[in-house]
Coordinates of C-alpha atoms in Angstrom, one line a residue:
Chain A
M1 CA -27.7 13.7 20.5
E2 CA -27.3 9.9 20.3
L3 CA -23.9 8.4 20.0
A4 CA -24.7 6.7 16.7
S5 CA -25.9 9.9 15.1
A6 CA -22.9 11.8 16.4
Q7 CA -20.6 9.1 15.0
V8 CA -22.1 9.3 11.5
I9 CA -21.9 13.1 11.5
G10 CA -18.3 13.0 12.8
A11 CA -17.3 10.4 10.2
G12 CA -18.8 12.6 7.5
L13 CA -16.8 15.6 8.7
A14 CA -13.6 13.6 8.9
A15 CA -14.2 12.5 5.3
I16 CA -13.8 16.1 4.1
G17 CA -10.1 15.6 4.5
V18 CA -10.1 13.0 1.8
G19 CA -11.4 15.6 -0.7
A20 CA -8.6 18.0 0.4
A21 CA -6.1 15.3 -0.3
A22 CA -7.6 14.8 -3.7
A23 CA -6.8 18.5 -4.4
G24 CA -3.3 17.9 -3.3
V25 CA -2.8 14.8 -5.4
G26 CA -4.2 16.6 -8.4
Y27 CA -1.9 19.5 -7.8
V28 CA 1.2 17.2 -7.7
F29 CA 0.3 15.5 -11.0
G30 CA -0.7 18.8 -12.6
A31 CA 2.5 20.5 -11.7
F32 CA 4.5 17.5 -12.9
L33 CA 2.7 17.6 -16.2
Q34 CA 3.3 21.3 -16.6
G35 CA 7.0 20.8 -16.1
A36 CA 7.1 17.7 -18.2
L37 CA 5.5 19.4 -21.2
R38 CA 8.0 22.3 -21.0
N39 CA 11.0 19.9 -20.8
P40 CA 9.9 16.4 -21.9
A41 CA 13.6 15.3 -22.0
A42 CA 13.9 15.7 -18.2
A43 CA 10.5 14.3 -17.3
D44 CA 11.4 10.6 -17.1
G45 CA 14.2 11.2 -14.6
Q46 CA 11.8 12.9 -12.2
Q47 CA 9.2 10.2 -11.9
G48 CA 10.6 9.0 -8.6
R49 CA 10.1 12.4 -7.1
L50 CA 6.6 12.6 -8.7
F51 CA 5.6 9.5 -6.8
I52 CA 7.2 10.6 -3.6
G53 CA 5.1 13.8 -3.7
F54 CA 2.1 11.7 -4.6
A55 CA 2.7 9.4 -1.7
A56 CA 3.1 12.3 0.8
A57 CA -0.1 14.0 -0.4
E58 CA -2.1 10.8 -0.6
L59 CA -1.0 9.6 2.9
L60 CA -2.8 12.6 4.5
G61 CA -6.0 11.7 2.7
L62 CA -5.8 8.1 3.7
M63 CA -5.2 9.2 7.3
A64 CA -8.4 11.3 7.1
F65 CA -10.2 8.1 5.9
A66 CA -8.7 6.1 8.7
V67 CA -9.9 8.7 11.2
A68 CA -13.4 8.6 9.7
M69 CA -13.5 4.8 10.0
I70 CA -12.2 4.9 13.6
I71 CA -15.0 7.4 14.5
L72 CA -17.6 5.5 12.6
Y73 CA -16.8 2.1 14.2
A74 CA -15.7 3.2 17.7
R75 CA -17.6 1.8 20.6
Chain B
M1 CA -40.8 -3.2 0.2
A2 CA -37.7 -5.3 0.5
A3 CA -36.3 -6.2 3.8
E4 CA -34.0 -3.7 5.3
T5 CA -30.5 -5.1 5.1
K6 CA -27.6 -3.3 6.7
I7 CA -24.4 -3.0 4.7
D8 CA -21.5 -4.5 6.7
P9 CA -18.4 -3.5 4.8
M10 CA -16.1 -4.6 7.6
H11 CA -17.0 -8.3 7.4
Q12 CA -14.7 -9.0 4.5
F13 CA -11.6 -8.1 6.6
M14 CA -12.4 -10.7 9.3
I15 CA -9.7 -13.2 10.0
D16 CA -11.3 -16.6 10.7
P17 CA -9.4 -19.7 11.7
I18 CA -10.2 -22.3 9.1
Y19 CA -8.1 -25.2 10.3
G20 CA -6.3 -26.3 13.4
Q21 CA -7.3 -24.0 16.2
L22 CA -6.3 -25.8 19.3
G23 CA -8.4 -24.0 21.9
A24 CA -10.8 -21.1 22.3
N25 CA -8.1 -18.7 23.4
N26 CA -5.2 -20.2 21.4
P27 CA -4.0 -17.5 19.0
F28 CA -2.2 -19.9 16.7
A29 CA -4.4 -21.2 13.9
F30 CA -4.4 -21.6 10.1
T31 CA -6.6 -18.7 9.1
N32 CA -7.9 -17.5 5.8
S33 CA -5.1 -14.9 5.8
S34 CA -2.5 -17.8 6.0
L35 CA -4.3 -19.6 3.3
W36 CA -4.1 -16.7 0.9
M37 CA -0.5 -16.0 1.8
L38 CA 0.2 -19.6 0.7
V39 CA -1.7 -19.0 -2.5
L40 CA 0.4 -15.9 -3.0
L41 CA 3.6 -17.9 -2.4
A42 CA 2.5 -20.4 -5.0
V43 CA 1.5 -17.7 -7.5
I44 CA 4.7 -15.7 -7.1
T45 CA 6.9 -18.9 -7.2
G46 CA 5.2 -20.1 -10.3
F47 CA 5.5 -16.7 -12.0
M48 CA 9.2 -16.4 -11.2
L49 CA 10.0 -20.1 -12.1
M50 CA 8.2 -19.7 -15.4
G51 CA 10.3 -16.6 -16.0
M52 CA 13.6 -18.1 -15.0
R53 CA 13.9 -20.9 -17.6
R54 CA 16.7 -18.9 -19.4
E55 CA 15.5 -19.4 -22.9
L56 CA 17.7 -18.0 -25.6
V57 CA 14.7 -16.3 -27.2
P58 CA 12.7 -15.0 -24.2
G59 CA 9.1 -15.9 -24.1
R60 CA 6.3 -13.7 -22.5
W61 CA 6.9 -15.0 -19.0
Q62 CA 10.6 -14.4 -19.1
V63 CA 10.1 -10.8 -20.5
A64 CA 7.6 -10.1 -17.7
A65 CA 9.8 -11.5 -15.0
E66 CA 12.9 -9.8 -16.3
G67 CA 11.0 -6.5 -16.7
I68 CA 9.9 -6.5 -13.1
V69 CA 13.4 -7.4 -11.8
G70 CA 15.0 -4.8 -14.1
F71 CA 12.5 -2.2 -13.0
V72 CA 13.2 -2.7 -9.3
N73 CA 16.9 -3.0 -9.9
S74 CA 17.1 0.4 -11.7
M75 CA 15.0 2.0 -9.0
V76 CA 17.3 0.6 -6.3
H77 CA 20.4 1.7 -8.3
A78 CA 19.0 5.2 -8.7
S79 CA 18.2 5.8 -5.0
I80 CA 21.0 3.9 -3.2
G81 CA 23.9 4.0 -5.7
P82 CA 26.3 1.3 -6.8
S83 CA 26.2 -0.5 -3.4
G84 CA 22.4 -0.8 -3.7
R85 CA 22.6 -4.4 -5.2
A86 CA 23.0 -5.7 -1.7
Y87 CA 19.5 -4.4 -0.8
L88 CA 17.8 -5.6 -4.0
P89 CA 16.5 -8.9 -2.5
W90 CA 14.4 -7.2 0.2
V91 CA 13.1 -4.4 -2.0
F92 CA 12.2 -6.8 -4.7
T93 CA 10.5 -9.2 -2.2
A94 CA 8.5 -6.3 -0.7
F95 CA 7.5 -5.0 -4.1
I96 CA 6.4 -8.3 -5.6
F97 CA 4.6 -9.4 -2.4
I98 CA 2.6 -6.2 -2.1
L99 CA 1.9 -6.2 -5.9
F100 CA 0.7 -9.8 -6.1
A101 CA -1.3 -9.5 -2.8
N102 CA -3.1 -6.4 -4.1
L103 CA -3.8 -7.9 -7.5
V104 CA -4.8 -11.4 -6.3
G105 CA -7.0 -9.8 -3.5
A106 CA -8.9 -7.8 -6.2
M107 CA -9.6 -10.9 -8.4
P108 CA -13.3 -11.8 -8.6
F109 CA -12.9 -15.4 -7.4
A110 CA -16.2 -15.0 -5.4
V111 CA -18.2 -16.0 -8.5
V112 CA -17.4 -19.5 -7.2
P113 CA -19.4 -19.7 -4.0
G114 CA -17.2 -19.7 -0.9
A115 CA -13.9 -18.8 -2.7
H116 CA -13.7 -15.2 -1.4
P117 CA -10.2 -13.9 -2.0
F118 CA -8.6 -12.3 1.1
T119 CA -6.4 -9.3 0.6
V120 CA -3.6 -10.0 3.0
T121 CA -2.3 -6.4 2.7
S122 CA -5.6 -5.1 4.0
Q123 CA -4.3 -6.0 7.5
F124 CA -2.0 -3.6 9.2
T125 CA -0.2 -6.5 10.9
V126 CA 1.1 -7.6 7.5
T127 CA 2.2 -4.2 6.1
G128 CA 3.3 -3.0 9.5
V129 CA 5.7 -6.0 9.9
M130 CA 7.1 -5.3 6.4
S131 CA 7.8 -1.7 7.3
I132 CA 9.4 -2.9 10.6
V133 CA 11.7 -5.1 8.5
T134 CA 12.6 -2.1 6.3
F135 CA 13.4 0.0 9.4
A136 CA 15.4 -2.8 11.0
I137 CA 17.5 -2.7 7.8
V138 CA 17.8 1.1 7.9
L139 CA 18.8 1.3 11.5
G140 CA 21.1 -1.7 11.3
V141 CA 22.9 -0.6 8.2
G142 CA 23.1 3.0 9.4
F143 CA 24.7 2.2 12.8
W144 CA 26.8 -0.6 11.2
K145 CA 28.3 1.6 8.5
H146 CA 28.5 5.0 10.3
G147 CA 28.4 4.2 14.0
L148 CA 27.1 7.1 16.1
H149 CA 27.8 9.4 13.2
F150 CA 24.4 8.1 11.9
F151 CA 22.7 10.7 14.0
S152 CA 24.0 13.4 11.6
L153 CA 21.2 12.2 9.4
F154 CA 19.0 14.5 11.5
V155 CA 21.2 17.6 11.2
P156 CA 20.9 19.4 7.9
Q157 CA 24.2 20.5 6.4
G158 CA 25.1 24.2 5.9
T159 CA 22.3 25.8 7.9
P160 CA 22.7 28.5 10.5
F161 CA 23.0 27.2 14.1
V162 CA 19.7 28.7 15.2
L163 CA 17.9 26.9 12.4
K164 CA 19.6 23.7 13.2
L165 CA 18.2 23.8 16.7
L166 CA 14.7 24.1 15.2
I167 CA 15.1 21.6 12.3
T168 CA 16.8 18.8 14.0
P169 CA 13.8 17.8 16.2
V170 CA 11.5 18.2 13.2
E171 CA 13.8 15.9 11.2
F172 CA 13.8 13.4 14.1
I173 CA 10.0 13.4 14.4
S174 CA 9.8 12.9 10.6
F175 CA 12.2 10.0 10.8
A176 CA 10.3 8.4 13.7
V177 CA 6.9 8.7 12.0
R178 CA 8.2 7.0 8.8
P179 CA 7.7 3.3 9.9
F180 CA 4.0 4.0 10.6
S181 CA 3.4 6.0 7.4
L182 CA 5.2 3.4 5.3
G183 CA 3.1 0.5 6.6
L184 CA -0.1 2.6 6.8
R185 CA -0.1 3.5 3.2
P186 CA -0.6 0.2 1.4
F187 CA -2.9 -1.0 4.2
I188 CA -5.3 1.9 4.1
A189 CA -5.3 2.1 0.3
M190 CA -6.5 -1.6 0.1
F191 CA -8.8 -1.2 3.0
A192 CA -10.5 1.9 1.6
G193 CA -10.8 0.4 -1.9
H194 CA -12.4 -2.8 -0.7
I195 CA -14.9 -1.0 1.5
L196 CA -15.9 1.1 -1.5
L197 CA -16.3 -2.0 -3.7
D198 CA -18.3 -3.7 -1.0
V199 CA -20.7 -0.8 -0.4
F200 CA -21.4 -0.3 -4.1
G201 CA -21.7 -4.0 -4.7
N202 CA -24.4 -4.0 -2.0
F203 CA -26.1 -1.2 -3.8
V204 CA -26.3 -3.4 -7.0
V205 CA -27.9 -6.2 -5.0
Q206 CA -30.3 -4.1 -3.0
G207 CA -31.4 -2.2 -6.1
I208 CA -32.4 -5.4 -7.8
N209 CA -34.1 -6.7 -4.6
S210 CA -36.2 -3.6 -4.4
Q211 CA -37.9 -4.6 -7.7
S212 CA -38.7 -1.0 -8.8
A213 CA -37.7 1.0 -11.8
A214 CA -35.6 3.4 -9.7
G215 CA -34.0 0.4 -8.0
Y216 CA -32.9 -1.1 -11.3
G217 CA -31.5 2.3 -12.4
V218 CA -29.5 2.6 -9.2
S219 CA -28.3 -1.0 -9.7
A220 CA -27.1 -0.2 -13.3
L221 CA -25.3 2.9 -12.2
A222 CA -23.7 1.2 -9.2
F223 CA -22.6 -1.7 -11.5
V224 CA -20.8 0.7 -13.9
F225 CA -19.3 2.4 -11.0
V226 CA -18.0 -0.9 -9.5
I227 CA -16.3 -1.7 -12.8
F228 CA -14.5 1.6 -12.9
V229 CA -13.5 1.3 -9.2
N230 CA -12.2 -2.2 -9.9
A231 CA -9.9 -0.8 -12.6
L232 CA -8.8 2.0 -10.3
E233 CA -8.2 -0.6 -7.6
L234 CA -5.8 -2.5 -9.9
L235 CA -4.0 0.8 -10.7
I236 CA -3.8 1.7 -7.0
G237 CA -2.5 -1.7 -6.1
A238 CA 0.4 -1.4 -8.5
I239 CA 1.1 2.2 -7.5
Q240 CA 1.2 1.3 -3.8
A241 CA 3.6 -1.6 -4.4
Y242 CA 5.8 0.9 -6.4
V243 CA 5.6 3.5 -3.7
F244 CA 6.5 1.1 -0.9
A245 CA 9.5 -0.2 -2.9
L246 CA 10.6 3.3 -3.8
L247 CA 10.3 4.7 -0.3
T248 CA 12.1 1.6 1.1
S249 CA 15.0 2.1 -1.2
L250 CA 15.1 5.8 -0.5
Y251 CA 15.2 5.3 3.3
I252 CA 17.9 2.7 2.9
G253 CA 19.8 5.0 0.6
D254 CA 19.6 7.7 3.3
A255 CA 21.1 5.3 5.8
V256 CA 23.8 4.2 3.4
N257 CA 24.9 7.5 2.1
L258 CA 24.0 10.0 4.9
H259 CA 22.8 12.8 2.5

C-alpha cells in the first residue's frame, strides 16, 4: 500500500474518536438537563461543573482530531 | 470538466512575514499574526475605553463591558474565593483575548480582497504561551503561599494508605498534563473549525465551477452548511474563552486553597 493511501485511511480511522467524543459531550449536557429539570433552582450553580465536564469530554475528541491531522499531513 | 483543484485547508494557518524580515534565516519579522494581534489590541482597547466612560446612565457599551467584567469577576470569586480578586487581571486578560481573537478571526473580512483575517489562537504558540503563564502563576503562588506543603495537592485527604500510593502518581500525571491540555483546547477548536469552513467553502466554489446541475446542488447545500458552521464557530469561540478562563481560575484556586 502506498504511503498516501495509508495516511488517508489512518486519518479516517483516527477521526472515529471525534464521533465518540460527540457521544460524551451529548451525555454531559443530557445528564445536566435531566438534573436541571428535576431541580431548576440548583441548576445555575452547577454551570461551572457542566462546562468542566464538557471541556474534559471535548478535549479527547479534539485530540483524536489532532492525531488525524498529524497522520494525514505527516511526511 | 473543470480543472482538478486540490483543497489545501492548511494554507490559511501559514505565518508569513509581511514587513521587516532582516535576513532569510532571521526569525524576527512583523508577520500577519503580529498584525492581527495589533488589530486585536486596538479592538479590545477601543471596546474597553468606550465602556469605561463612567456615564451615570450606562449606555450599551458600558453595559457590555461591565457585563463581561462582572461575569469574569463572579467566576473568579466562585472558584478562588475572597482572595481571588488578585488574580482577576490575568483571568480577565486571557478571557477577553481569546474571546476577541476567536470572534475577530471568524469575521468575513475576506470579501475585501487581500484582507484575510488571521485567527491568532489557531497557533499553538499563542495559546501554549498563555497556558504557560497560567501555570507559572499556579506554581509560583502555590510554592510562595504553602512552601513544600504545596505537594500535598497530589495526596487526596482521608483515603487509605494503599490507595494513596496508587492515586498520588495519577494525580501528579494529571497535574503535569494540564498545561498541555489547557493550551491545546482553544488551539484545536479554532484549528478544526477553520479547516471545516475552508473545506466546505471550497465545495461551494468547485460546485459552481463544475457548471452542472449536481454541482449547483452541492454548492447550495455546502453554502447552507457553511452558514451554520459559522454560527457554531462563534458559539465555540465564546465557549472556549469561557472554558479557558474557568479552568485557569480553578487551577489557581487549587493552588491558593489546597483542596
